[in-house]
Amino acid sequence: MTSSHGAPLRLRELWPYLAQMKPYWLLLATGFLLNLIALVSSVSLMALSGWFISGAAVAGLLEATRIAFNYAIPSAGVRFFAITRTASRYGERVTTHEGTLKLLSVLRRSTYLRIEPLSPAALQRLGSGELMTRLTADIDTLDNLYLRVLIPSTVAMVAIGLCGAVIGWFALPIGLFAALALLFSGLIGPFLAWRRGHHLSDDWQQRNGQLRRRLLEQLQALPELLLYGRWQSNSRALLDGQRQRDDIELTLARQWGQSQWLSQLLLGLTVTGVLWLAGIWVTQHDLDPTLVALMALTVLGAFEAIAMLPQAWQHLGRIQRAARRIDDLTSTVPDIHFPHADSATPRSHDITIDQLSVAFDDHPVLQHVSLQLPAGTHTALLGPSGGGKTTLLNALVRFIEPDAGQIILGDVPIKALSETTLRHLFSVAPQDVQLFSASLRDNLLLAAPNTSDEQLEDVLRALQLGDWLDSLPAGLDSWPDEGGSSLSGGQLRRFGLARALLVDAPIVLLDEPTEGLEIALQQRVMNEVVTRCQGRTLVVITHHLQSLTLFDRVAIFEQGRIIEQGAPRELKDCPDSRLAGMLRHLTL
């Protein structure tokens, strides 16, 4: 089976998600059973009501039958089935939604565990908006697989069999006709809905994902868009995308309306056929006339389960697309592989960077970089933006894999170290500091879980964040705004720096920790950093030359190469050195 756009109905791509229901099979099976009970109660209520009304009407024709007719038992049955239908429907809603929410929780966790080994570079290719859409909207879409496709389709098949059995008990040919007519309706409606709407539903899911991604990205860039007067034009582009998505949804709604019209037509034809056959059986085969209404209303009750199938199968396209997008994400092979255990233990924390080269999309970022970082030394990396300094730090912590060369820690290549060992060796403060939706205390304890409040406050005050901390009504219990927007750029960097300094790691990597601070504050912060990193290897990326005397060595990058390295005092005294030229330019 293929759609009008040639997309095959590959239900096998949904099997992995059906298999994940296994741990909750009892809960989901209970929901299915309650749904079935609700259906049986609904059909029984319709059938019994039809017979009761017809029987009462016939009994009322004669005085004797009117007195003898038992009104109590049928009316009790009507009440029983009405109560059972309501109670089972409520129970079905509770159990199926609880099972589905637990299933989605497991799916989100398993998806996260699959993408967690991916390097930041691999995830950045998707973008935060796209990644968020796949982890939220796409996974949410999969709950329709159980709630709106699997259970309704299964229950509809049971309804067809039940209807045929009830009517066939009194007149087998009529029961067969009713079952076959309902089966035809239950197949042709969903098939046509899928055939006509599958590609549209797929397109809707795709455009909705794109719209969510663009909206998230533009909200993150809102200050820049407002500053440069681009918000209105970008908003119009978003509205155009929303209109295109809504046009598809409107087309799907029209198709659903047409499928409902077809369902009602088939229902009318089926009921008419059953009534016509029942009339023949009443006149020619002594069928009790009171059963005619029973048969017709039984068909109506069973059709309730069939009527919703077209819409469910119409939306199967978006379910399949969501499954494919999650599969694409979770099947991504990590670029970087860590051994399960250390192949060897480093004898020292000396770092040797040997002929390291890195390229992104065939564009060289690092070219044959060699650098010695003896244990306990403090090194500043200088140079214009885009020179490869941050790339070098990412290579040290194996966020990226070099194309050539190697990094050796002590006498062991870092590729031979497990991820756990490597993470314990390095403490990092990146340029972009991430604050989580938690208290300031929890954000700091992420780095050092056993740190006391006194130690947390001490490092914050040492980095000149004491006044800011005192201004917060709840202190460390305060929660930052989304993404740390309640902090200034300098405060956010120093907060990330505090988190890095709390980690008891022998190697500390800092990426422009004092960017955006005034010169005097930069000096105080860097003095504190150097003091707290005594005995530890410190590597700092910086554009500021005022604090270079605090470092043992400097390395100057340009276009992916180290063009100069050495002790800052020696380089400063050499008039032909690049560092001396940079300092002269600074004094001018």
XYZ file of C-alpha atoms in Angstrom:
588
model
C 0.000 0.000 0.000
C 1.358 3.437 -0.939
C 0.144 6.964 -0.587
C -0.596 9.265 -3.441
C 2.935 10.552 -3.088
C 4.322 7.075 -3.214
C 5.160 6.790 0.492
C 4.702 3.171 1.522
C 2.746 2.171 4.575
C 5.698 0.728 6.507
C 4.156 -0.230 9.797
C 7.310 -2.171 10.690
C 9.004 1.128 11.548
C 6.486 1.420 14.395
C 7.209 -2.023 15.879
C 10.056 -0.806 18.115
C 7.629 1.568 19.831
C 5.003 -1.135 20.184
C 7.660 -3.375 21.744
C 8.364 -0.731 24.388
C 4.818 -1.243 25.675
C 5.824 -4.639 27.071
C 6.704 -3.435 30.617
C 3.234 -1.883 30.888
C 1.290 -4.614 29.141
C -0.936 -5.243 32.172
C -1.944 -1.592 32.469
C -2.471 -1.211 28.728
C -4.318 -4.525 28.524
C -6.580 -3.351 31.351
C -7.305 -0.196 29.382
C -8.087 -2.255 26.303
C -10.376 -4.547 28.333
C -12.221 -1.573 29.829
C -12.590 -0.075 26.353
C -14.039 -3.387 25.209
C -16.425 -3.474 28.164
C -17.533 0.068 27.324
C -18.178 -1.012 23.740
C -20.099 -4.140 24.767
C -22.131 -2.058 27.218
C -22.866 0.527 24.528
C -23.963 -2.081 21.979
C -25.955 -3.957 24.620
C -27.598 -0.727 25.770
C -28.647 0.132 22.224
C -29.833 -3.397 21.474
C -31.727 -3.827 24.727
C -33.275 -0.364 24.434
C -34.444 -1.165 20.917
C -35.973 -4.452 21.994
C -37.469 -2.896 25.147
C -39.172 -0.088 23.230
C -40.463 -2.449 20.552
C -41.562 -5.051 23.084
C -43.371 -2.488 25.199
C -45.121 -1.122 22.121
C -46.259 -4.573 20.994
C -47.263 -5.568 24.536
C -49.392 -2.479 24.838
C -51.617 -3.557 21.961
C -53.467 -6.098 24.116
C -54.689 -5.883 27.699
C -53.328 -9.304 28.618
C -49.847 -8.748 27.239
C -49.679 -5.262 28.734
C -50.263 -6.693 32.205
C -47.951 -9.677 31.705
C -45.064 -7.733 30.165
C -42.089 -7.506 32.545
C -40.869 -3.917 32.575
C -38.554 -4.289 35.575
C -35.862 -6.592 34.196
C -35.305 -4.764 30.860
C -35.283 -1.363 32.583
C -32.779 -2.685 35.122
C -30.660 -3.964 32.244
C -30.768 -0.557 30.571
C -29.605 1.117 33.791
C -26.920 -1.519 34.314
C -25.448 -1.120 30.839
C -25.642 2.683 31.051
C -23.745 2.706 34.355
C -21.274 0.083 33.130
C -20.579 2.054 29.964
C -19.905 5.256 31.895
C -17.756 3.600 34.561
C -15.724 1.512 32.122
C -15.203 4.488 29.830
C -13.865 6.517 32.752
C -11.649 3.642 33.867
C -10.411 3.173 30.311
C -9.448 6.837 30.059
C -7.533 6.696 33.337
C -5.648 3.462 32.674
C -4.806 4.050 29.010
C -3.582 7.582 29.650
C -1.570 6.482 32.665
C -0.011 3.692 30.628
C 0.654 6.017 27.708
C 2.244 8.696 29.896
C 4.498 6.096 31.507
C 5.373 4.797 28.067
C 6.243 8.302 26.862
C 8.385 8.780 29.958
C 10.313 5.601 29.167
C 10.597 6.634 25.524
C 11.987 10.058 26.443
C 14.475 8.493 28.831
C 15.615 5.871 26.332
C 15.912 8.535 23.625
C 17.999 10.731 25.910
C 20.241 7.813 26.847
C 20.779 7.108 23.146
C 21.760 10.675 22.281
C 23.706 11.417 25.473
C 26.885 9.709 24.149
C 26.824 11.986 21.100
C 29.356 14.763 21.186
C 28.160 18.378 21.456
C 29.353 18.914 17.887
C 27.076 16.136 16.629
C 24.072 17.590 18.455
C 24.835 21.146 17.336
C 24.366 20.064 13.727
C 20.661 19.697 14.511
C 20.280 22.927 16.446
C 18.568 23.380 19.800
C 15.138 24.029 18.250
C 15.201 20.884 16.121
C 16.482 18.785 19.009
C 13.784 20.139 21.322
C 11.084 19.406 18.734
C 12.192 15.803 18.395
C 12.381 15.257 22.139
C 8.984 16.816 22.848
C 6.537 17.154 19.963
C 7.645 14.053 18.050
C 7.565 11.830 21.118
C 4.182 13.280 22.136
C 2.859 12.400 18.678
C 3.663 8.744 19.291
C 1.039 8.507 22.041
C -1.534 8.502 19.234
C -0.176 5.143 18.090
C -1.720 3.380 21.070
C -4.611 5.673 21.977
C -5.934 6.567 18.510
C -4.794 3.791 16.190
C -4.067 0.520 17.963
C -6.907 0.367 20.504
C -9.674 1.846 18.280
C -8.751 -0.444 15.375
C -8.726 -3.551 17.566
C -11.932 -2.619 19.351
C -13.627 -1.884 16.016
C -12.855 -5.397 14.782
C -14.318 -6.813 17.997
C -17.386 -4.598 17.550
C -17.945 -5.987 14.058
C -17.746 -9.554 15.332
C -19.985 -8.781 18.308
C -22.622 -7.124 16.143
C -22.634 -10.029 13.703
C -22.889 -12.532 16.556
C -25.782 -10.739 18.302
C -27.839 -10.346 15.139
C -26.804 -13.778 13.826
C -28.113 -15.372 17.016
C -31.618 -14.514 15.846
C -31.084 -14.599 12.062
C -27.725 -15.847 10.793
C -27.942 -14.366 7.259
C -28.775 -10.931 8.640
C -25.879 -11.212 11.082
C -23.489 -12.114 8.254
C -24.735 -9.196 6.176
C -24.334 -6.770 9.085
C -20.820 -8.043 9.865
C -19.677 -7.876 6.236
C -21.192 -4.422 5.738
C -19.528 -3.127 8.899
C -16.250 -4.772 7.899
C -16.402 -3.048 4.525
C -17.084 0.283 6.247
C -14.278 -0.369 8.737
C -11.797 -1.030 5.923
C -12.798 1.342 3.132
C -13.095 4.397 5.392
C -9.636 4.132 6.997
C -8.051 3.097 3.675
C -9.427 6.118 1.820
C -8.579 8.422 4.729
C -5.005 7.116 4.794
C -4.716 7.125 1.005
C -5.849 10.738 0.722
C -4.472 12.153 3.965
C -1.268 10.269 4.688
C 1.036 12.582 2.751
C -0.810 15.664 4.027
C -0.494 14.453 7.599
C 3.187 13.788 6.976
C 3.605 17.307 5.553
C 1.721 18.779 8.507
C 4.063 17.068 10.959
C 7.087 18.289 9.012
C 5.889 21.897 8.793
C 4.810 21.911 12.425
C 8.270 20.742 13.460
C 9.909 23.407 11.312
C 7.606 26.057 12.757
C 8.380 25.047 16.344
C 12.106 24.992 15.614
C 12.100 28.426 13.981
C 9.979 29.880 16.774
C 12.340 28.581 19.462
C 15.385 29.871 17.607
C 13.856 33.307 17.064
C 12.769 33.609 20.685
C 16.348 32.869 21.721
C 17.559 35.575 19.330
C 14.813 38.053 20.281
C 17.134 40.795 21.650
C 19.250 40.796 18.468
C 16.191 40.750 16.211
C 14.707 43.724 18.067
C 17.977 45.665 18.028
C 18.432 45.280 14.281
C 14.765 45.781 13.429
C 14.327 42.272 12.028
C 11.608 41.053 14.368
C 8.698 42.157 12.187
C 10.035 40.539 9.010
C 10.882 37.343 10.857
C 7.448 37.352 12.480
C 5.826 37.630 9.057
C 7.872 34.652 7.885
C 6.665 32.705 10.918
C 3.058 33.658 10.213
C 3.451 32.553 6.592
C 4.736 29.204 7.805
C 1.849 28.931 10.243
C -0.668 29.719 7.490
C 0.840 27.012 5.291
C 0.577 24.526 8.143
C -2.992 25.604 8.904
C -3.944 25.235 5.226
C -2.834 21.624 5.404
C -4.794 21.150 8.621
C -7.867 22.672 6.975
C -7.527 20.254 4.056
C -7.237 17.373 6.513
C -10.345 18.625 8.321
C -12.250 18.716 5.029
C -11.148 15.193 4.259
C -12.206 14.101 7.718
C -15.610 15.695 7.149
C -15.903 13.834 3.861
C -14.948 10.599 5.580
C -17.633 11.253 8.187
C -20.140 11.826 5.395
C -19.068 8.529 3.824
C -19.350 6.787 7.196
C -22.863 8.090 7.721
C -23.808 7.029 4.206
C -22.470 3.523 4.780
C -24.193 3.427 8.166
C -27.485 4.413 6.585
C -27.114 1.791 3.873
C -26.192 -0.879 6.424
C -29.113 -0.063 8.724
C -31.469 0.075 5.735
C -30.202 -3.299 4.553
C -30.613 -4.823 8.001
C -34.158 -3.429 8.320
C -35.076 -4.695 4.861
C -33.737 -8.174 5.591
C -35.347 -8.179 9.037
C -38.686 -7.281 7.437
C -38.361 -10.244 5.094
C -37.504 -12.525 8.014
C -40.503 -11.259 9.990
C -42.919 -12.023 7.137
C -41.326 -15.201 5.812
C -39.354 -16.794 8.658
C -41.400 -15.959 11.777
C -38.849 -13.544 13.215
C -40.171 -11.770 16.301
C -41.048 -8.188 15.181
C -39.632 -6.788 18.416
C -36.149 -7.861 17.273
C -36.152 -5.561 14.246
C -35.331 -2.476 16.312
C -32.786 -4.520 18.285
C -30.918 -5.372 15.091
C -30.960 -1.822 13.759
C -29.781 -0.281 17.025
C -27.111 -2.967 17.425
C -25.655 -1.826 14.110
C -25.777 1.783 15.312
C -23.973 0.867 18.530
C -21.250 -1.071 16.724
C -20.763 1.728 14.212
C -19.724 4.043 17.040
C -16.409 2.170 17.193
C -15.909 2.295 13.421
C -16.723 5.965 12.879
C -13.445 7.240 14.412
C -11.122 4.987 12.400
C -10.773 7.251 9.327
C -9.376 10.138 11.369
C -7.014 7.813 13.236
C -5.582 6.378 10.040
C -5.516 9.784 8.402
C -3.054 10.883 11.106
C -0.917 7.784 10.759
C 1.395 9.777 8.484
C 2.415 12.171 11.246
C 2.965 9.232 13.605
C 5.242 7.557 11.068
C 7.179 10.770 10.437
C 7.643 11.305 14.172
C 8.908 7.726 14.486
C 11.340 8.219 11.598
C 12.684 11.473 13.042
C 13.276 9.874 16.427
C 14.883 6.860 14.730
C 17.186 9.185 12.796
C 18.188 10.819 16.067
C 18.703 7.661 18.118
C 20.435 5.757 15.318
C 23.108 8.426 14.926
C 26.469 6.778 15.488
C 28.658 8.666 17.982
C 31.662 10.304 16.354
C 33.706 9.682 19.474
C 34.087 6.302 21.152
C 35.402 5.838 24.669
C 36.821 2.569 25.999
C 34.842 0.954 28.819
C 37.953 0.935 31.004
C 41.307 2.703 30.985
C 43.914 0.952 28.872
C 46.617 2.484 31.078
C 46.927 4.912 33.969
C 48.723 8.225 33.324
C 51.844 8.601 35.456
C 51.547 12.384 35.446
C 49.239 15.154 34.295
C 51.653 16.576 31.741
C 49.822 17.280 28.473
C 51.519 16.855 25.109
C 49.683 18.096 22.014
C 51.429 16.634 18.981
C 50.747 17.836 15.411
C 47.014 18.239 16.048
C 44.802 19.043 13.043
C 41.037 19.579 12.963
C 38.796 20.498 10.033
C 35.071 21.226 9.846
C 33.467 20.593 6.446
C 36.924 20.505 4.831
C 37.746 23.892 6.366
C 40.918 23.624 8.494
C 40.492 24.985 12.012
C 43.663 23.613 13.603
C 46.748 22.875 11.499
C 49.607 20.813 12.934
C 49.410 22.358 16.391
C 52.016 21.190 18.897
C 52.077 22.404 22.489
C 53.521 21.264 25.817
C 51.477 21.846 28.989
C 53.505 20.586 31.959
C 51.514 19.659 35.049
C 50.854 22.619 37.331
C 51.719 25.296 34.763
C 49.407 28.144 33.822
C 49.076 28.882 30.105
C 47.222 31.667 28.287
C 46.007 31.132 24.732
C 45.894 34.370 22.723
C 44.849 35.282 19.218
C 41.939 36.558 17.151
C 38.548 34.854 17.245
C 38.344 31.899 14.909
C 41.999 31.044 15.392
C 41.281 27.585 16.806
C 41.683 28.172 20.553
C 38.228 26.898 21.563
C 38.618 23.985 19.169
C 41.802 23.008 20.987
C 39.978 22.996 24.337
C 37.190 20.892 22.831
C 39.785 18.438 21.545
C 41.354 18.198 25.010
C 38.049 17.044 26.536
C 37.202 14.962 23.429
C 34.146 16.931 22.405
C 35.620 16.700 18.917
C 37.899 14.132 17.317
C 41.045 15.448 15.586
C 41.677 14.514 11.976
C 45.389 14.060 12.639
C 47.812 14.158 15.528
C 47.240 13.133 19.122
C 46.953 14.385 22.681
C 48.927 12.551 25.360
C 48.284 12.852 29.088
C 51.389 11.803 30.957
C 52.392 8.844 28.834
C 48.877 7.741 27.821
C 46.902 8.957 24.765
C 43.603 10.409 25.919
C 41.849 8.027 23.513
C 42.898 5.228 25.867
C 41.054 6.786 28.826
C 37.460 6.004 29.717
C 34.976 8.844 29.674
C 34.609 8.725 33.455
C 38.355 9.090 33.972
C 38.646 11.887 31.434
C 35.768 13.873 32.947
C 37.340 13.613 36.417
C 40.617 14.996 35.109
C 39.213 18.200 33.581
C 37.144 21.087 34.862
C 35.812 23.387 32.153
C 34.149 26.809 32.021
C 32.928 27.271 28.423
C 32.000 30.537 26.747
C 28.303 29.729 26.786
C 27.332 29.014 30.385
C 24.176 26.947 30.806
C 21.972 27.462 33.846
C 19.326 24.849 34.496
C 15.808 25.328 35.829
C 16.879 24.877 39.423
C 18.121 26.967 42.323
C 21.497 28.672 42.170
C 22.687 26.210 44.795
C 21.707 23.216 42.665
C 23.368 24.765 39.633
C 26.625 25.046 41.574
C 26.313 21.622 43.203
C 26.153 20.146 39.731
C 29.939 20.513 39.725
C 30.630 19.512 43.333
C 27.663 17.774 45.014
C 29.229 17.645 48.499
C 30.098 21.338 48.752
C 28.715 23.305 51.710
C 26.803 26.577 51.389
C 29.743 28.391 53.005
C 32.083 27.137 50.291
C 29.610 28.082 47.570
C 29.248 31.606 48.907
C 33.012 31.889 49.380
C 33.811 31.203 45.720
C 31.029 33.513 44.517
C 32.260 36.379 46.703
C 35.851 35.715 45.654
C 34.757 36.251 42.048
C 33.126 39.584 42.976
C 29.565 38.210 42.951
C 28.901 38.926 46.631
C 26.820 42.086 46.101
C 24.723 40.322 43.491
C 24.172 37.349 45.807
C 23.172 39.636 48.702
C 20.639 41.394 46.467
C 18.726 38.158 45.914
C 15.872 37.737 48.438
C 16.334 33.957 48.625
C 20.111 33.897 48.216
C 21.330 30.534 46.953
C 17.727 29.305 46.919
C 16.881 31.813 44.169
C 16.032 30.478 40.726
C 17.499 32.146 37.631
C 15.323 33.061 34.685
C 15.269 30.924 31.545
C 18.824 30.328 30.340
C 20.228 32.653 33.013
C 18.723 35.767 31.416
C 18.338 37.397 34.854
C 22.150 37.574 35.070
C 24.289 39.964 33.075
C 26.819 38.524 30.651
C 29.690 39.091 33.071
C 27.764 37.639 36.008
C 26.833 34.567 33.996
C 30.457 33.942 32.973
C 31.673 34.343 36.543
C 28.950 31.994 37.768
C 30.176 29.399 35.271
C 33.726 30.121 36.403
C 32.705 29.528 40.035
C 31.200 26.194 39.064
C 34.443 25.185 37.331
C 36.623 26.225 40.280
C 34.548 24.097 42.663
C 35.549 20.937 40.818
C 38.557 19.201 42.347
C 40.191 18.398 38.996
C 43.926 18.587 38.228
C 43.374 20.398 34.908
C 41.236 23.547 34.528
C 40.194 24.903 31.122
C 38.627 28.376 30.922
C 37.266 29.935 27.741
C 37.274 33.753 28.004
C 36.165 33.786 31.664
C 36.520 37.581 32.098
C 35.054 38.706 28.784
C 32.782 41.722 29.211
C 34.283 42.834 32.539
C 35.988 46.157 33.166
C 39.779 46.014 33.387
C 40.049 46.371 37.177
C 37.467 43.646 37.740
C 39.216 41.414 35.199
C 42.450 41.750 37.163
C 40.806 40.846 40.479
C 39.002 37.850 38.987
C 42.104 36.511 37.232
C 44.182 36.936 40.406
C 41.604 34.836 42.251
C 41.547 32.203 39.514
C 45.329 31.846 39.479
C 45.429 31.661 43.281
C 42.778 28.932 43.434
C 44.495 26.961 40.665
C 47.904 26.779 42.338
C 49.265 23.265 41.828
C 46.795 22.615 39.022
C 47.256 22.911 35.278
C 45.417 26.007 34.062
C 44.670 26.845 30.429
C 42.855 30.136 29.783
C 41.642 31.546 26.479
C 41.718 35.323 26.691
C 41.878 38.469 24.591
C 43.125 40.591 27.484
C 46.837 41.206 27.859
C 46.863 42.990 31.219
C 47.046 39.772 33.257
C 49.639 37.886 31.217
C 52.261 38.224 33.949
C 50.163 35.812 36.026
C 50.840 33.009 33.536
C 53.866 30.801 33.076
C 53.443 30.505 29.315
C 51.478 32.016 26.443
C 50.649 30.591 23.024
C 49.467 32.870 20.224
C 47.104 31.386 17.617
C 46.446 32.657 14.123
C 44.481 30.883 11.382
C 44.648 27.546 13.159
C 48.386 27.612 13.872
C 50.528 28.526 16.864
C 52.713 31.311 15.573
C 54.454 32.012 18.866
C 54.777 30.469 22.317
C 56.937 30.919 25.379
C 57.212 32.664 28.732
C 55.381 36.024 28.639
C 58.263 37.970 30.238
C 60.773 36.636 27.697
C 58.482 37.312 24.739
C 57.654 40.790 26.029
C 61.350 41.662 26.226
C 61.927 40.499 22.635
C 61.042 43.504 20.430
C 60.409 41.350 17.350
C 57.971 38.978 19.055
C 54.286 39.022 18.223
C 53.403 39.452 21.898
C 55.605 42.548 22.174
C 53.860 44.008 19.143
C 50.454 43.287 20.673
C 51.478 44.996 23.914
C 52.819 48.048 22.057
C 49.533 48.295 20.165
C 47.672 48.069 23.497
C 49.639 50.965 25.016
C 49.001 53.109 21.956
